[in-house]
Coordinates of C-alpha atoms in Angstrom, one line a residue:
X55 CA 18.0 -0.2 9.0
X56 CA 15.3 -0.4 6.3
X57 CA 12.7 -2.4 8.4
X58 CA 13.3 0.3 11.3
X59 CA 12.7 3.0 8.7
X60 CA 9.7 1.3 7.4
X61 CA 8.3 0.7 10.9
X62 CA 9.1 4.2 11.8
X63 CA 6.9 5.7 8.8
X64 CA 3.8 4.5 10.3
X65 CA 2.7 4.4 6.8
X66 CA 2.8 3.5 3.2
X67 CA 5.9 4.5 1.5
X68 CA 7.9 4.2 -1.5
X69 CA 11.4 2.6 -1.8
X70 CA 12.7 5.8 -2.4
X71 CA 11.3 6.9 1.0
X72 CA 12.9 4.5 2.8
X73 CA 15.7 5.3 0.7
X74 CA 16.0 8.8 1.7
X75 CA 15.1 7.9 5.8
X76 CA 18.0 5.2 5.7
X77 CA 20.4 7.8 4.1
X78 CA 19.7 10.3 6.8
X79 CA 21.9 8.1 9.2
X80 CA 23.6 6.0 6.9
X81 CA 24.5 8.2 4.0
X82 CA 26.5 5.1 2.1
X83 CA 23.4 2.9 1.8
X84 CA 22.8 2.2 -2.2
X85 CA 19.4 2.4 -3.9
X86 CA 19.9 -1.2 -4.9
X87 CA 20.3 -2.5 -1.2
X88 CA 17.0 -0.8 -0.5
X89 CA 14.9 -2.5 -3.2
X90 CA 16.8 -5.7 -2.6
X91 CA 15.8 -5.5 1.0
X92 CA 12.0 -4.7 0.2
X93 CA 11.8 -7.9 -2.1
X94 CA 13.4 -10.3 0.2
X95 CA 10.7 -8.8 3.3
X96 CA 8.2 -9.3 0.8
X97 CA 9.0 -12.5 -0.3
X98 CA 9.2 -13.8 3.4
X99 CA 5.8 -12.1 4.1
X100 CA 6.9 -9.2 6.4
X101 CA 5.6 -6.3 4.0
X102 CA 3.4 -5.9 1.3
X103 CA 3.3 -3.4 -1.8
X104 CA 0.6 -1.8 -3.4
X105 CA 0.0 0.1 -6.4
X106 CA -1.9 3.0 -5.4
X107 CA -2.1 4.7 -8.6
X108 CA 0.2 6.2 -11.2
X109 CA 3.1 6.4 -9.2
X110 CA 5.3 3.6 -7.6
X111 CA 4.5 1.0 -5.6
X112 CA 4.3 1.7 -1.8
X113 CA 5.3 -0.5 0.8
X114 CA 3.4 -1.3 4.4
X115 CA 3.8 -4.0 7.2
X116 CA 2.1 -7.0 6.7
X117 CA -0.1 -6.5 10.0
X118 CA -3.4 -7.3 8.5
X119 CA -4.1 -8.2 4.7
X120 CA -6.8 -5.2 3.6
X121 CA -7.5 -3.6 0.6
X122 CA -6.9 0.2 -0.2
X123 CA -9.2 3.3 -1.4
X124 CA -7.3 6.1 -3.1
X125 CA -9.3 9.3 -3.8
X126 CA -9.2 10.6 -7.4
X127 CA -9.3 14.1 -6.0
X128 CA -7.0 14.7 -3.2
X129 CA -5.0 11.5 -3.1
X130 CA -6.2 10.3 0.7
X131 CA -5.5 6.7 1.3
X132 CA -7.9 4.6 3.0
X133 CA -7.4 1.3 4.4
X134 CA -10.6 -1.0 3.9
X135 CA -11.0 -3.3 6.6
X136 CA -11.4 -7.2 5.7
X137 CA -15.1 -6.7 7.2
X138 CA -15.8 -4.7 4.3
X139 CA -13.6 -6.2 1.7
X140 CA -14.0 -10.0 2.5
X141 CA -18.0 -10.4 1.6
X142 CA -17.5 -8.6 -1.8
X143 CA -14.2 -10.8 -2.8
X144 CA -16.2 -13.9 -1.6
X145 CA -19.5 -12.7 -4.2
X146 CA -16.9 -12.4 -6.7
X147 CA -15.2 -15.9 -6.2
X148 CA -18.7 -17.6 -5.7
X149 CA -20.3 -15.9 -9.0
X150 CA -17.7 -15.7 -11.6
X151 CA -14.9 -18.3 -10.0
X152 CA -12.3 -15.6 -9.6
X153 CA -10.0 -14.9 -6.4
X154 CA -9.4 -11.2 -6.2
X155 CA -6.2 -9.9 -4.5
X156 CA -7.5 -6.6 -3.1
X157 CA -4.6 -6.0 -1.3
X158 CA -2.0 -5.5 -4.4
X159 CA -3.8 -2.6 -6.2
X160 CA -5.9 0.3 -4.9
X161 CA -9.6 0.6 -5.6
X162 CA -9.9 4.6 -6.6
X163 CA -13.0 6.9 -6.4
X164 CA -14.0 10.0 -4.5
X165 CA -13.6 10.5 -1.1
X166 CA -16.5 11.8 1.1
X167 CA -15.2 15.4 0.9
X168 CA -14.2 15.6 -2.7
X169 CA -17.6 14.0 -3.8
X170 CA -19.6 16.6 -1.8
X171 CA -20.5 20.0 -3.8
X172 CA -18.9 22.7 -2.6
X173 CA -20.7 25.0 -0.2
X174 CA -21.9 28.1 -1.9
X175 CA -23.4 29.3 1.3

């Protein structure tokens, strides 16, 4: 049920979001059941969780390793494909000997719309 709710979401969701989706059809499901299921799915590599800011961790299916960009202005989440993030990660490892886990935390900044000055025309 939990995995079906995650697939149906088609996006990044919190465990509480999943709980509400599951409870829509199965009102007796406990929060601990959802959290344990997400831990199990994460352990087996079916889902990843990411910290996208100050809120709770969000989950998504593990289809492809990717980094996340979060706009400090509007909160928009953009998935950063490996073609862009991998060269950066390789440079950090080559120069500093530090292997990044870009999928676990988001990179924050300003999206194009929020970074652009407002149109005063």
